[in-house]
Amino acid sequence: MTKPLRVLLTGFDPFGGESLNPSWEAVRRLHGHILRGHTVVAAQLPTCFGKSRARLQTLLKRQAPQLVVCVGQAGGRSRISLERVAINVDDARIPDNDGRQPVDRPIVRGGPAAYFSTLPIKAQLQALQQAGIPAEISQTAGTFVCNHVFYGLMHALRDSPQVRGGFVHIPFLPQQAVAHAGAPSLALETIVTGLATLIDRALARRRDMKVQAGATH
Amino acid sequence: MTKPLRVLLTGFDPFGGESLNPSWEAVRRLHGHILRGHTVVAAQLPTCFGKSRARLQTLLKRQAPQLVVCVGQAGGRSRISLERVAINVDDARIPDNDGRQPVDRPIVRGGPAAYFSTLPIKAQLQALQQAGIPAEISQTAGTFVCNHVFYGLMHALRDSPQVRGGFVHIPFLPQQAVAHAGAPSLALETIVTGLATLIDRALARRRDMKVQAGATH
Amino acid sequence: MTKPLRVLLTGFDPFGGESLNPSWEAVRRLHGHILRGHTVVAAQLPTCFGKSRARLQTLLKRQAPQLVVCVGQAGGRSRISLERVAINVDDARIPDNDGRQPVDRPIVRGGPAAYFSTLPIKAQLQALQQAGIPAEISQTAGTFVCNHVFYGLMHALRDSPQVRGGFVHIPFLPQQAVAHAGAPSLALETIVTGLATLIDRALARRRDMKVQAGATH
Amino acid sequence: MTKPLRVLLTGFDPFGGESLNPSWEAVRRLHGHILRGHTVVAAQLPTCFGKSRARLQTLLKRQAPQLVVCVGQAGGRSRISLERVAINVDDARIPDNDGRQPVDRPIVRGGPAAYFSTLPIKAQLQALQQAGIPAEISQTAGTFVCNHVFYGLMHALRDSPQVRGGFVHIPFLPQQAVAHAGAPSLALETIVTGLATLIDRALARRRDMKVQAGATH
């Protein structure tokens, strides 16, 4: 009997006064889809320090996925952001959904300063661009719950090199952008297609490509 | 025999190195649609000083529309921009599609410095926002071919108060934004729905609403 | 007996919660300076619709200047902005210092839709750039009190072609930018030198240059 | 005989087509200054992968400083950026001054993914703001030579907890911004005062403050 092949895909509940979170709206539409023989399992995480990581740990144990992509809202960005690195600090500009606002607190006491994504982000960038979907490599996932979950994920996977994981930030949906003067957006369909595209590329390709996508600062 | 009711909707051909122009892609999808009893006639204008205005004049005579909405690409903007005012100057940052690059030349010698749009732009803004489509009032249509056509339109309509007209700028499509680091985009479907929505609102409502949507500078 | 040669240079009082207005801080430092034989007269205008224009009219009569430069704060812009055009509408995003917030009201009932600046803005742009001062041509002065004063100025000067006038927007000072995340600023010294430079250029040169500095949208 | 107290302050040579580098212009003006009993030693690093780190190592040995602040140009940023973290990767968007353009290459093979700054960046942020100087915490120093030097510095200091160090990004100077449409700038005097202020605060205060200055993404 073979082990089932799974992709774990997480989104968050709404925060910061929004009535929806595009990350959850997008990932739930891929729940149950089969991509290169892997079943997508979509799950929601709370936008809370601590709880979100605990929920993610439970999901990792229960689902035993081969690939994990956590997705979060980045209001103000214009494209799908493939995150390169998670850092070991919580520094909350706004309270989380439990009202907690940690400042300069390590996520894992004594943990390394950072973990790199183990997704093939450059190959994913190329796949998105070829599909006509605006995308970019991001050098920071911030210091709020998204980075917290991303660091927690990579810490959990640190001794399981066969399981790859990473984080993707997505823009506001158009209906959210209405209320944020000047903020860019992406249509839900574009985001959903983008997530399917980047998961497909990760499943197709174990090693990343070397394509420059850095930042001078 | 009654006069046919028509909306003239124009877009431009590609310019500035792009292989398509979202304004033409959007308007041609509405060609032949009936909105509140008016047939939409979509037409393409060349991105050329002079020629674009001449073509528009011909269309105005031939189609005798009740409403005119000219649409152009504003690469770098994130939302549908309802233009408030056209100014009497050409000042081209890049050459037009004929290689012409006029600097500080009046569009109509002796014409007024500017014309205001006669579309109900505040009511249209509200309709777009209610439909979940990111939109804004813009205080400048620039000094390139878009403003040139907008000014030309309002000058042509100056003695026909029963015919209303104006200009709408739209963002890049996602596939264009791929090649412009950081540039926002809107999906074609969102733009097409937006144009139908703002035409519908103009046909439904002759007088504009008073809703603040100004700029401090 | 010859008429005294004067430049009228105005700034505004603070608004929008700021404790100073960089336009007044800058212009008052040039009060009494002699530039190409002209004495600079600096005066403060209130950030109020109506009152500001009335005060400007009084100053124009009393001082009988050869050149008028009105200056205002444009928080969020990064450089000295030479305004090209004033439009005949008040549309206030925030209340003025009297608590008034007009929406889509003409500044001069029956007045033209717009007036162009009669300053040699392209020559001034070149002079600023040669002096190492970041500057730009702006195609909109907004729809708040700055545009109101600018339109009022050009309307007052409409029958006095020998008196030239226009409007200049300036960024926040560094100490203001501290409180506005991400907002650019210019040092007071840079602004003061910039204003002296652009006044000097206007006095030296009656006709403008033709240098492209337009906007595609 | 007591050991001399020193602050090592580095800047870079010009790169990317610029004729000067504001980091070198600023740091050289502080060379020889005495701040809280420490002599500032300013030194220039080449904008080259490898060579810059080697030069820094030599300086650390020769000068044996108590505090090290490396400074670099961040064209497009509007304020003094106190960098939080250096990551172990070179990914060059443009060639360095030796024409080298590494892609996704670790700076130190087998080194940790990242190091945090050991400067009291929150206390420095507060000091700058109190002095009226626009400043911010930055969550990424990019992936070019600045991050390379920053990572190299923190790696070199990893076993010397008594020596603190970190990295500061600064904007263009006004004369540079002239050639970069829309780019913000800071006056050289503001930058020099800012650097003196942040060095002073680091010398005055060993432990950092807890003040939120994070990013949601």
CSV table of N, CA, C and O in Angstrom, one decimal, chain C residues 38-75:
chain,number,residue,atom,x,y,z
C,38,HIS,N,14.7,93.0,-8.4
C,38,HIS,CA,13.4,92.9,-7.8
C,38,HIS,C,13.4,92.5,-6.3
C,38,HIS,O,14.2,91.6,-6.0
C,39,THR,N,12.6,93.2,-5.6
C,39,THR,CA,12.6,92.9,-4.1
C,39,THR,C,11.5,91.8,-3.9
C,39,THR,O,10.4,91.9,-4.4
C,40,VAL,N,11.9,90.8,-3.2
C,40,VAL,CA,10.9,89.7,-2.9
C,40,VAL,C,10.1,90.1,-1.7
C,40,VAL,O,10.6,90.5,-0.6
C,41,VAL,N,8.7,90.1,-1.9
C,41,VAL,CA,7.8,90.3,-0.8
C,41,VAL,C,7.1,89.0,-0.5
C,41,VAL,O,6.4,88.5,-1.3
C,42,ALA,N,7.4,88.5,0.7
C,42,ALA,CA,6.8,87.2,1.1
C,42,ALA,C,5.5,87.5,1.9
C,42,ALA,O,5.5,88.4,2.7
C,43,ALA,N,4.5,86.7,1.7
C,43,ALA,CA,3.2,86.9,2.4
C,43,ALA,C,2.6,85.6,2.7
C,43,ALA,O,2.7,84.6,1.9
C,44,GLN,N,1.8,85.5,3.8
C,44,GLN,CA,1.2,84.3,4.1
C,44,GLN,C,-0.3,84.3,3.7
C,44,GLN,O,-1.0,85.3,4.0
C,45,LEU,N,-0.8,83.2,3.1
C,45,LEU,CA,-2.2,83.1,2.8
C,45,LEU,C,-2.8,82.0,3.8
C,45,LEU,O,-2.1,81.1,4.1
C,46,PRO,N,-4.1,82.2,4.1
C,46,PRO,CA,-4.7,81.2,5.0
C,46,PRO,C,-5.2,80.0,4.1
C,46,PRO,O,-5.5,80.2,3.0
C,47,THR,N,-5.1,78.8,4.7
C,47,THR,CA,-5.5,77.6,3.9
C,47,THR,C,-7.0,77.5,4.0
C,47,THR,O,-7.6,76.6,4.6
C,48,CYS,N,-7.7,78.4,3.3
C,48,CYS,CA,-9.1,78.5,3.4
C,48,CYS,C,-9.6,78.9,2.0
C,48,CYS,O,-9.1,79.8,1.4
C,49,PHE,N,-10.6,78.2,1.5
C,49,PHE,CA,-11.3,78.6,0.3
C,49,PHE,C,-11.8,80.0,0.5
C,49,PHE,O,-12.3,80.4,1.5
C,50,GLY,N,-11.8,80.8,-0.6
C,50,GLY,CA,-12.4,82.1,-0.5
C,50,GLY,C,-11.4,83.1,0.1
C,50,GLY,O,-10.8,84.0,-0.6
C,51,LYS,N,-11.2,83.0,1.4
C,51,LYS,CA,-10.3,83.9,2.1
C,51,LYS,C,-8.9,84.0,1.5
C,51,LYS,O,-8.3,85.1,1.4
C,52,SER,N,-8.4,82.9,1.1
C,52,SER,CA,-7.0,82.9,0.5
C,52,SER,C,-7.0,83.7,-0.8
C,52,SER,O,-6.0,84.5,-1.0
C,53,ARG,N,-8.0,83.6,-1.6
C,53,ARG,CA,-8.1,84.3,-2.8
C,53,ARG,C,-8.3,85.8,-2.6
C,53,ARG,O,-7.6,86.7,-3.2
C,54,ALA,N,-9.1,86.2,-1.6
C,54,ALA,CA,-9.3,87.6,-1.3
C,54,ALA,C,-8.0,88.2,-0.8
C,54,ALA,O,-7.7,89.3,-1.2
C,55,ARG,N,-7.3,87.5,0.1
C,55,ARG,CA,-6.0,88.0,0.6
C,55,ARG,C,-5.0,88.2,-0.6
C,55,ARG,O,-4.3,89.2,-0.6
C,56,LEU,N,-5.0,87.3,-1.5
C,56,LEU,CA,-4.1,87.4,-2.7
C,56,LEU,C,-4.5,88.6,-3.5
C,56,LEU,O,-3.6,89.4,-3.9
C,57,GLN,N,-5.8,88.8,-3.7
C,57,GLN,CA,-6.2,90.0,-4.5
C,57,GLN,C,-5.7,91.3,-3.9
C,57,GLN,O,-5.2,92.2,-4.5
C,58,THR,N,-5.8,91.4,-2.6
C,58,THR,CA,-5.4,92.6,-1.8
C,58,THR,C,-3.9,92.8,-2.0
C,58,THR,O,-3.4,93.9,-2.3
C,59,LEU,N,-3.1,91.7,-1.9
C,59,LEU,CA,-1.7,91.7,-2.1
C,59,LEU,C,-1.3,92.2,-3.5
C,59,LEU,O,-0.4,93.0,-3.7
C,60,LEU,N,-2.0,91.7,-4.5
C,60,LEU,CA,-1.7,92.0,-5.9
C,60,LEU,C,-1.9,93.6,-6.1
C,60,LEU,O,-1.1,94.2,-6.7
C,61,LYS,N,-3.0,94.1,-5.5
C,61,LYS,CA,-3.2,95.5,-5.6
C,61,LYS,C,-2.2,96.4,-4.9
C,61,LYS,O,-1.6,97.3,-5.4
C,62,ARG,N,-1.9,95.9,-3.6
C,62,ARG,CA,-1.0,96.7,-2.8
C,62,ARG,C,0.4,96.7,-3.3
C,62,ARG,O,1.1,97.7,-3.3
C,63,GLN,N,0.9,95.5,-3.7
C,63,GLN,CA,2.3,95.3,-4.1
C,63,GLN,C,2.6,95.6,-5.6
C,63,GLN,O,3.7,95.9,-5.9
C,64,ALA,N,1.6,95.4,-6.4
C,64,ALA,CA,1.7,95.6,-7.9
C,64,ALA,C,3.0,94.9,-8.4
C,64,ALA,O,3.9,95.6,-9.0
C,65,PRO,N,3.1,93.6,-8.1
C,65,PRO,CA,4.4,92.9,-8.5
C,65,PRO,C,4.5,92.7,-10.0
C,65,PRO,O,3.5,92.7,-10.7
C,66,GLN,N,5.7,92.5,-10.4
C,66,GLN,CA,6.0,92.1,-11.9
C,66,GLN,C,5.9,90.6,-12.0
C,66,GLN,O,5.6,90.1,-13.1
C,67,LEU,N,6.1,89.8,-10.9
C,67,LEU,CA,6.1,88.4,-11.0
C,67,LEU,C,5.4,87.9,-9.7
C,67,LEU,O,5.7,88.4,-8.6
C,68,VAL,N,4.6,86.8,-9.8
C,68,VAL,CA,4.0,86.2,-8.6
C,68,VAL,C,4.2,84.7,-8.6
C,68,VAL,O,3.9,84.0,-9.6
C,69,VAL,N,4.7,84.2,-7.5
C,69,VAL,CA,4.9,82.8,-7.4
C,69,VAL,C,4.2,82.4,-6.1
C,69,VAL,O,4.6,82.8,-5.0
C,70,CYS,N,3.1,81.6,-6.2
C,70,CYS,CA,2.4,81.1,-5.0
C,70,CYS,C,3.0,79.7,-4.8
C,70,CYS,O,3.2,78.9,-5.7
C,71,VAL,N,3.2,79.4,-3.5
C,71,VAL,CA,3.9,78.1,-3.1
C,71,VAL,C,3.0,77.4,-2.1
C,71,VAL,O,2.4,78.0,-1.2
C,72,GLY,N,2.9,76.1,-2.3
C,72,GLY,CA,2.1,75.3,-1.4
C,72,GLY,C,2.7,73.9,-1.1
C,72,GLY,O,3.6,73.4,-1.8
C,73,GLN,N,2.3,73.3,0.0
C,73,GLN,CA,2.8,72.0,0.4
C,73,GLN,C,2.1,70.9,-0.3
C,73,GLN,O,0.9,70.8,-0.4
C,74,ALA,N,2.9,69.9,-0.8
C,74,ALA,CA,2.4,68.7,-1.5
C,74,ALA,C,3.0,67.5,-0.8
C,74,ALA,O,3.9,66.9,-1.3
C,75,GLY,N,2.4,67.2,0.4
C,75,GLY,CA,2.9,66.1,1.2
C,75,GLY,C,2.8,64.8,0.4
C,75,GLY,O,1.7,64.4,0.0
